[in-house]
Amino acid sequence: MKTIQGHIDGSRLEADPQLECDCLIVGTGAGGGVSAEILARAGLRVILLEEGPYRSREDFHMREQEAYPDLYQEAAGRRTSDKAIQILQGKGVGGSTTVNWTSSFRTPEQTLETWTRDFGVQGCSAEELAPWFARMEKRLHISPWTVAPNANNDALARGCRALGWNAKVIPRNVLGCANLGYCGTGCPIDAKQSMLVTTIPAALKAGARLVSRARAERLVIKGDRVTGAQVTLMDDYGQPRARKGIRIRARHTLVAAGAIGSPALLLRSKAPDPHARLGKRTFLHPVAACAGLMPEPVKGYAGAPQSIYSDEFLWPASGAGYKLEVAPVHPVLMATLLTRHGQAHTELMASFSHTQATLALLRDGFHEQSPGGRVRLDPYGYPSLDYPISDYLWDGVRRSLLTMAELLFAAGAARVMPLHLDAEPYRSFRDARRAIGELAMQPLKAQLFSAHVMGGCAMGDDARNAVTDSAGRHHQLESLHIIDGSLFPTSIGANPQLSIYALAGKLATALADDLAGGVQTDLAATHNSPTITG
Amino acid sequence: MASRRQFLGISAAAAAVIAGGGALWQLGKEDHVELLATEAFDYHFLTLDDRHLLYALVPVYLAGALAGQTAARDRQILVVLHNVDAAIRYLSPAVRSELRDLFDVLTHQLGRALLAGVPDAWTRAEAVRVEAFLARWRSSFLSLQRAGYLGLHQLIHGAWYSEAASWPAIDYPGPPRLGRPGESGA
Ligand SMILES: Cc1cc2nc3c(=O)[nH]c(=O)nc-3n(C[C@H](O)[C@H](O)[C@H](O)COP(=O)(O)OP(=O)(O)OC[C@H]3O[C@@H](n4cnc5c(N)ncnc54)[C@H](O)[C@@H]3O)c2cc1C
Ligand code: SF4
């Protein structure tokens, strides 16, 4: 770990440093990172709090063994409370952006229209957000990937072409990407323009301080004001250090602990929730997947993990829509997703380098039968997500498996295996279609995943339906904002990071205006440190 | 915690005696029992009983993937055990407590016999019985048993395929070399 100005490692801290600031930001992912740069450069005294460790490129060895326990929530084994959906979420400075796969999409217009029409969200029309998308695309070097897709992504392109389905190139937030393919274990050359290498260093340069291995346990609430947070310091294993806590005093607090994390913090803080909205409508983009055995080597571990997508099935006339992409194929990821054992598992693993992995992410939250999940606290005060899967979603899962099987055979797969406990590798689309039609759609039968947790602190101007207003201001508490993916009133229908960046840019700029009165607006300008007062 | 471990230790030993007359003598003959009891690794979660259980499960979960030769395979199984123990250190208290329950149930004589359907102590369990147990839990209509199968699956396969030793067999060359100082070969 390199040392950096303004960083305090909570795993080593012995005495309470009695920290105080204008704005405390809890969480350093997409929402916290973008907000930190804007607030710090507006001259505000900012403290960033992060539960996970501060790592940098020297620490990223492209080893799943190191990255999953260190950089993922619950060692990458987080699951919904019934264990049916595995949830990947980041933990560490940069949050999920440190380990994400760099796909960068603007929020679909249909999604924004739904928010305006059905959820009382103001200021989030496509026109109003367009300048914020443009600004964040510039700041994070987002542009369509110009290098040829790797074989894993090319199979998706090929299958779509053969079937006449649309397929496009994915824009990525990278600068000088060497096409290594290890985005999920942290970029070893700082090419990925995550918060870790962009907004957070800029915020620190502007005088912000960062406390890592420090979990906001609860917000300190005096009357209807939030005055800071009670913080637990964490050890190298991400466990609370015995009796090590500190208090941070803040004029204003911005919660950006991500979906699941943000509602959990507010629940632990017993924040007022008169309309029982907190933690509700948490969305996952539940992902179903198919593995294809290809005659040619795929080497799904090498090359930009995601570079091609298809929206052919995203907005169907009825039923749950889904977006098609691929998943990188690394040894632990593949070994744990192929849920057989013994010889059968070993044989599938023998085809590791010939395995293609297609995924379908379901757009949840747009239908009455898709109200999402609910975050609650377990007896230890940790979040637990109940996410019942309705028949509406199961139907989407089944249709997506059919789509993916058809696609993979069209792309030349010799065998296709839907990820389901009762499925086998099928030799033709006919066989696969018959089998998929009969697979039991039940929790812990069909294997489902998520790398996109959203919602749980929905924004909207009607306090009866939302936790914050459209500016991210908490409806009941003063001096509290929430700015991260938990604000979304539905899922996005595309990989969410750019939606969070743009929204955070907009909301944090307004907040900076409120708190400091006047903001430097050009994020990409050279970084000069404003004088810090107080 | 100490007393609970002791209790489980005693009950497992007792189970071994009851299960088959000459069990104590057989126990002494089984090399891996000695190996597990005496290895120097500092376990944080797995008790000796848990390790006996895993020693029986790992070669079945990973059949065909581990070395054929006994000594080499024993070393590989130990690596899996170490990695499983290390992984559990990072988990949330609720998940650790669920895993504690799962291990306690399966290492208990009654749990082993009734839930897993394995009549002999884990130190002497036959691979076919273990295989039948895994197959039954995998296809169980009880989601709790499927969750148990999948939880152990994830721990064991994650522990093995994160090791460079597993990579040649799956034709994975390992991460690319960047020519950085301190970079390991694999
Ligand atoms: C493996 C993976 C791949 C992905 N790929 C893509 C992709 O290609 N494209 C895309 O658009 N999106 C992708 N995503 C999703 C995207 O990265 C997230 O949606 C986004 O980063 C969420 O931003 P956020 O600010 O809401 O939360 P996060 O980025 O998750 O940040 C929240 C941070 O808060 C911290 N925290 C939580 N609770 C506390 C607390 N109490 N105290 C202190 N700190 C706390 C967490 O440790 C975490 O670091 C991927 C995610 C993963 C995990
Ligand atoms: S693919 Fe590019 S961005 Fe991803 S880890 Fe490799 S070099 Fe970094």
mmCIF file of N, CA and C and ligand atoms in Angstrom, chain A residues 26-32 49-52 72-73 88-97 99-104 214-217 256-259 261 265 268 306 451-453 483-486 495-498 500, ligand 1:
data_model
loop_
_atom_site.group_PDB
_atom_site.id
_atom_site.type_symbol
_atom_site.label_atom_id
_atom_site.label_comp_id
_atom_site.label_asym_id
_atom_site.label_seq_id
_atom_site.Cartn_x
_atom_site.Cartn_y
_atom_site.Cartn_z
ATOM 1 N N VAL A 26 -19.802 9.136 3.533
ATOM 2 C CA VAL A 26 -19.698 7.737 3.945
ATOM 3 C C VAL A 26 -19.738 6.856 2.707
ATOM 4 N N GLY A 27 -18.608 6.232 2.372
ATOM 5 C CA GLY A 27 -18.543 5.379 1.188
ATOM 6 C C GLY A 27 -17.796 6.094 0.074
ATOM 7 N N THR A 28 -16.925 5.355 -0.613
ATOM 8 C CA THR A 28 -16.040 5.987 -1.602
ATOM 9 C C THR A 28 -16.207 5.380 -2.989
ATOM 10 N N GLY A 29 -17.400 4.882 -3.286
ATOM 11 C CA GLY A 29 -17.642 4.310 -4.609
ATOM 12 C C GLY A 29 -18.040 5.373 -5.617
ATOM 13 N N ALA A 30 -18.887 4.983 -6.561
ATOM 14 C CA ALA A 30 -19.280 5.881 -7.643
ATOM 15 C C ALA A 30 -19.880 7.178 -7.097
ATOM 16 N N GLY A 31 -20.827 7.052 -6.166
ATOM 17 C CA GLY A 31 -21.493 8.235 -5.633
ATOM 18 C C GLY A 31 -20.571 9.055 -4.738
ATOM 19 N N GLY A 32 -19.890 8.391 -3.809
ATOM 20 C CA GLY A 32 -19.013 9.090 -2.865
ATOM 21 C C GLY A 32 -17.813 9.712 -3.553
ATOM 22 N N LEU A 49 -15.115 8.431 4.365
ATOM 23 C CA LEU A 49 -15.042 7.273 5.249
ATOM 24 C C LEU A 49 -15.258 6.023 4.410
ATOM 25 N N GLU A 50 -14.397 5.030 4.583
ATOM 26 C CA GLU A 50 -14.558 3.815 3.789
ATOM 27 C C GLU A 50 -14.334 2.591 4.673
ATOM 28 N N GLU A 51 -15.298 1.679 4.611
ATOM 29 C CA GLU A 51 -15.218 0.468 5.423
ATOM 30 C C GLU A 51 -14.059 -0.439 5.007
ATOM 31 N N GLY A 52 -13.806 -0.509 3.715
ATOM 32 C CA GLY A 52 -12.783 -1.430 3.213
ATOM 33 C C GLY A 52 -11.407 -0.792 3.191
ATOM 34 N N TYR A 72 -14.153 -7.264 -1.994
ATOM 35 C CA TYR A 72 -15.576 -7.498 -2.224
ATOM 36 C C TYR A 72 -16.307 -7.627 -0.887
ATOM 37 N N GLN A 73 -17.542 -7.169 -0.869
ATOM 38 C CA GLN A 73 -18.379 -7.356 0.307
ATOM 39 C C GLN A 73 -18.519 -8.847 0.593
ATOM 40 N N LEU A 88 -22.357 -9.569 -6.069
ATOM 41 C CA LEU A 88 -21.010 -9.010 -6.090
ATOM 42 C C LEU A 88 -21.102 -7.507 -5.846
ATOM 43 N N GLN A 89 -20.393 -7.059 -4.820
ATOM 44 C CA GLN A 89 -20.339 -5.625 -4.521
ATOM 45 C C GLN A 89 -18.948 -5.327 -4.006
ATOM 46 N N GLY A 90 -18.444 -4.166 -4.343
ATOM 47 C CA GLY A 90 -17.087 -3.827 -3.938
ATOM 48 C C GLY A 90 -17.005 -3.324 -2.511
ATOM 49 N N LYS A 91 -15.789 -3.371 -1.974
ATOM 50 C CA LYS A 91 -15.519 -2.884 -0.619
ATOM 51 C C LYS A 91 -14.072 -2.417 -0.615
ATOM 52 N N GLY A 92 -13.872 -1.173 -0.334
ATOM 53 C CA GLY A 92 -12.514 -0.638 -0.391
ATOM 54 C C GLY A 92 -12.571 0.720 -1.041
ATOM 55 N N VAL A 93 -11.478 1.457 -0.972
ATOM 56 C CA VAL A 93 -11.492 2.803 -1.535
ATOM 57 C C VAL A 93 -11.756 2.693 -3.044
ATOM 58 N N GLY A 94 -12.748 3.434 -3.513
ATOM 59 C CA GLY A 94 -13.209 3.314 -4.887
ATOM 60 C C GLY A 94 -14.468 2.458 -4.985
ATOM 61 N N GLY A 95 -14.798 1.759 -3.901
ATOM 62 C CA GLY A 95 -16.027 0.946 -3.868
ATOM 63 C C GLY A 95 -16.063 -0.060 -4.999
ATOM 64 N N SER A 96 -17.236 -0.278 -5.553
ATOM 65 C CA SER A 96 -17.375 -1.246 -6.643
ATOM 66 C C SER A 96 -16.653 -0.779 -7.905
ATOM 67 N N THR A 97 -16.342 0.523 -8.002
ATOM 68 C CA THR A 97 -15.700 0.988 -9.240
ATOM 69 C C THR A 97 -14.264 0.474 -9.346
ATOM 70 N N VAL A 99 -13.339 -2.561 -8.750
ATOM 71 C CA VAL A 99 -13.348 -3.940 -9.268
ATOM 72 C C VAL A 99 -14.347 -4.145 -10.407
ATOM 73 N N ASN A 100 -14.996 -3.077 -10.856
ATOM 74 C CA ASN A 100 -16.035 -3.326 -11.857
ATOM 75 C C ASN A 100 -15.442 -3.505 -13.257
ATOM 76 N N TRP A 101 -16.327 -3.817 -14.195
ATOM 77 C CA TRP A 101 -15.870 -4.280 -15.502
ATOM 78 C C TRP A 101 -15.835 -3.175 -16.550
ATOM 79 N N THR A 102 -15.995 -1.943 -16.132
ATOM 80 C CA THR A 102 -15.795 -0.733 -16.947
ATOM 81 C C THR A 102 -16.864 -0.433 -18.009
ATOM 82 N N SER A 103 -17.936 -1.188 -18.060
ATOM 83 C CA SER A 103 -18.974 -0.873 -19.053
ATOM 84 C C SER A 103 -19.704 0.391 -18.620
ATOM 85 N N SER A 104 -19.875 1.306 -19.553
ATOM 86 C CA SER A 104 -20.400 2.626 -19.186
ATOM 87 C C SER A 104 -21.525 3.044 -20.125
ATOM 88 N N ALA A 214 -12.802 1.926 8.078
ATOM 89 C CA ALA A 214 -13.597 2.642 9.065
ATOM 90 C C ALA A 214 -15.053 2.566 8.631
ATOM 91 N N ARG A 215 -15.868 1.899 9.417
ATOM 92 C CA ARG A 215 -17.267 1.716 9.050
ATOM 93 C C ARG A 215 -18.146 2.665 9.846
ATOM 94 N N ALA A 216 -18.961 3.431 9.136
ATOM 95 C CA ALA A 216 -19.952 4.250 9.833
ATOM 96 C C ALA A 216 -20.935 3.284 10.477
ATOM 97 N N GLU A 217 -20.961 3.297 11.789
ATOM 98 C CA GLU A 217 -21.847 2.374 12.497
ATOM 99 C C GLU A 217 -23.246 2.963 12.543
ATOM 100 N N ALA A 256 -23.135 7.608 1.034
ATOM 101 C CA ALA A 256 -22.880 7.032 -0.294
ATOM 102 C C ALA A 256 -22.309 5.631 -0.112
ATOM 103 N N ALA A 257 -22.954 4.878 0.769
ATOM 104 C CA ALA A 257 -22.454 3.536 1.103
ATOM 105 C C ALA A 257 -22.974 2.483 0.136
ATOM 106 N N GLY A 258 -23.589 2.932 -0.946
ATOM 107 C CA GLY A 258 -24.081 2.009 -1.964
ATOM 108 C C GLY A 258 -25.427 1.414 -1.580
ATOM 109 N N ALA A 259 -26.115 0.828 -2.559
ATOM 110 C CA ALA A 259 -27.356 0.126 -2.253
ATOM 111 C C ALA A 259 -26.998 -1.001 -1.276
ATOM 112 N N GLY A 261 -25.809 -0.988 1.510
ATOM 113 C CA GLY A 261 -25.023 -0.315 2.547
ATOM 114 C C GLY A 261 -25.686 0.953 3.074
ATOM 115 N N LEU A 265 -27.156 1.556 6.911
ATOM 116 C CA LEU A 265 -26.650 2.575 7.835
ATOM 117 C C LEU A 265 -27.810 3.384 8.421
ATOM 118 N N ARG A 268 -29.623 1.230 10.961
ATOM 119 C CA ARG A 268 -28.886 1.140 12.239
ATOM 120 C C ARG A 268 -29.004 2.438 13.028
ATOM 121 N N GLN A 306 -15.889 -6.853 -20.900
ATOM 122 C CA GLN A 306 -17.155 -6.644 -21.603
ATOM 123 C C GLN A 306 -16.944 -5.586 -22.681
ATOM 124 N N ALA A 451 -24.412 -8.084 -9.998
ATOM 125 C CA ALA A 451 -23.275 -7.196 -9.738
ATOM 126 C C ALA A 451 -23.775 -5.755 -9.718
ATOM 127 N N HIS A 452 -25.087 -5.583 -9.750
ATOM 128 C CA HIS A 452 -25.680 -4.250 -9.847
ATOM 129 C C HIS A 452 -26.755 -4.091 -8.785
ATOM 130 N N VAL A 453 -26.374 -3.691 -7.597
ATOM 131 C CA VAL A 453 -27.389 -3.460 -6.581
ATOM 132 C C VAL A 453 -27.791 -1.994 -6.629
ATOM 133 N N ILE A 483 -26.358 10.133 -1.803
ATOM 134 C CA ILE A 483 -26.016 10.263 -3.228
ATOM 135 C C ILE A 483 -25.246 9.026 -3.674
ATOM 136 N N ASP A 484 -25.952 8.050 -4.170
ATOM 137 C CA ASP A 484 -25.328 6.838 -4.719
ATOM 138 C C ASP A 484 -26.398 6.022 -5.431
ATOM 139 N N GLY A 485 -26.091 4.809 -5.781
ATOM 140 C CA GLY A 485 -27.020 3.976 -6.533
ATOM 141 C C GLY A 485 -28.274 3.608 -5.749
ATOM 142 N N SER A 486 -28.287 3.866 -4.448
ATOM 143 C CA SER A 486 -29.485 3.507 -3.681
ATOM 144 C C SER A 486 -30.648 4.462 -3.959
ATOM 145 N N ASN A 495 -25.920 -1.330 -17.234
ATOM 146 C CA ASN A 495 -24.936 -1.297 -16.154
ATOM 147 C C ASN A 495 -24.943 0.107 -15.549
ATOM 148 N N PRO A 496 -24.983 0.204 -14.230
ATOM 149 C CA PRO A 496 -25.411 1.472 -13.615
ATOM 150 C C PRO A 496 -24.353 2.534 -13.356
ATOM 151 N N GLN A 497 -23.066 2.238 -13.534
ATOM 152 C CA GLN A 497 -22.106 3.198 -12.990
ATOM 153 C C GLN A 497 -22.252 4.615 -13.556
ATOM 154 N N LEU A 498 -22.416 4.752 -14.877
ATOM 155 C CA LEU A 498 -22.489 6.092 -15.442
ATOM 156 C C LEU A 498 -23.755 6.827 -14.975
ATOM 157 N N ILE A 500 -24.924 6.619 -12.026
ATOM 158 C CA ILE A 500 -24.581 7.131 -10.694
ATOM 159 C C ILE A 500 -23.629 8.324 -10.817
HETATM 160 C C1 LIG C 1 -17.675 -7.189 -10.153
HETATM 161 C C2 LIG C 1 -18.480 -5.988 -10.558
HETATM 162 C C3 LIG C 1 -18.549 -5.601 -11.878
HETATM 163 C C4 LIG C 1 -19.300 -4.490 -12.256
HETATM 164 N N1 LIG C 1 -19.261 -4.075 -13.533
HETATM 165 C C5 LIG C 1 -19.878 -2.936 -13.886
HETATM 166 C C6 LIG C 1 -19.744 -2.394 -15.187
HETATM 167 O O1 LIG C 1 -19.014 -2.932 -16.031
HETATM 168 N N2 LIG C 1 -20.424 -1.260 -15.496
HETATM 169 C C7 LIG C 1 -21.221 -0.625 -14.583
HETATM 170 O O2 LIG C 1 -21.842 0.369 -14.929
HETATM 171 N N3 LIG C 1 -21.348 -1.102 -13.331
HETATM 172 C C8 LIG C 1 -20.674 -2.220 -12.956
HETATM 173 N N4 LIG C 1 -20.756 -2.655 -11.674
HETATM 174 C C9 LIG C 1 -21.607 -1.920 -10.730
HETATM 175 C C10 LIG C 1 -21.051 -0.565 -10.331
HETATM 176 O O3 LIG C 1 -19.686 -0.633 -10.042
HETATM 177 C C11 LIG C 1 -21.850 -0.085 -9.122
HETATM 178 O O4 LIG C 1 -23.198 0.004 -9.494
HETATM 179 C C12 LIG C 1 -21.421 1.279 -8.581
HETATM 180 O O5 LIG C 1 -20.062 1.301 -8.270
HETATM 181 C C13 LIG C 1 -22.237 1.599 -7.337
HETATM 182 O O6 LIG C 1 -21.857 2.836 -6.824
HETATM 183 P P1 LIG C 1 -22.266 3.268 -5.363
HETATM 184 O O7 LIG C 1 -21.607 4.549 -5.076
HETATM 185 O O8 LIG C 1 -23.727 3.186 -5.228
HETATM 186 O O9 LIG C 1 -21.675 2.098 -4.408
HETATM 187 P P2 LIG C 1 -20.247 1.402 -4.376
HETATM 188 O O10 LIG C 1 -19.435 1.749 -5.559
HETATM 189 O O11 LIG C 1 -20.491 -0.034 -4.130
HETATM 190 O O12 LIG C 1 -19.524 2.048 -3.102
HETATM 191 C C14 LIG C 1 -20.026 1.933 -1.800
HETATM 192 C C15 LIG C 1 -18.858 1.935 -0.838
HETATM 193 O O13 LIG C 1 -19.337 2.211 0.480
HETATM 194 C C16 LIG C 1 -18.639 1.405 1.399
HETATM 195 N N5 LIG C 1 -19.472 1.275 2.598
HETATM 196 C C17 LIG C 1 -20.629 0.574 2.731
HETATM 197 N N6 LIG C 1 -21.118 0.723 3.973
HETATM 198 C C18 LIG C 1 -20.264 1.538 4.642
HETATM 199 C C19 LIG C 1 -20.241 2.072 5.963
HETATM 200 N N7 LIG C 1 -21.223 1.809 6.835
HETATM 201 N N8 LIG C 1 -19.201 2.847 6.334
HETATM 202 C C20 LIG C 1 -18.190 3.122 5.441
HETATM 203 N N9 LIG C 1 -18.178 2.648 4.170
HETATM 204 C C21 LIG C 1 -19.208 1.884 3.780
HETATM 205 C C22 LIG C 1 -18.419 0.126 0.668
HETATM 206 O O14 LIG C 1 -17.354 -0.613 1.249
HETATM 207 C C23 LIG C 1 -18.123 0.609 -0.744
HETATM 208 O O15 LIG C 1 -16.747 0.807 -0.927
HETATM 209 C C24 LIG C 1 -20.011 -3.775 -11.271
HETATM 210 C C25 LIG C 1 -19.954 -4.150 -9.940
HETATM 211 C C26 LIG C 1 -19.181 -5.238 -9.566
HETATM 212 C C27 LIG C 1 -19.118 -5.615 -8.125
#
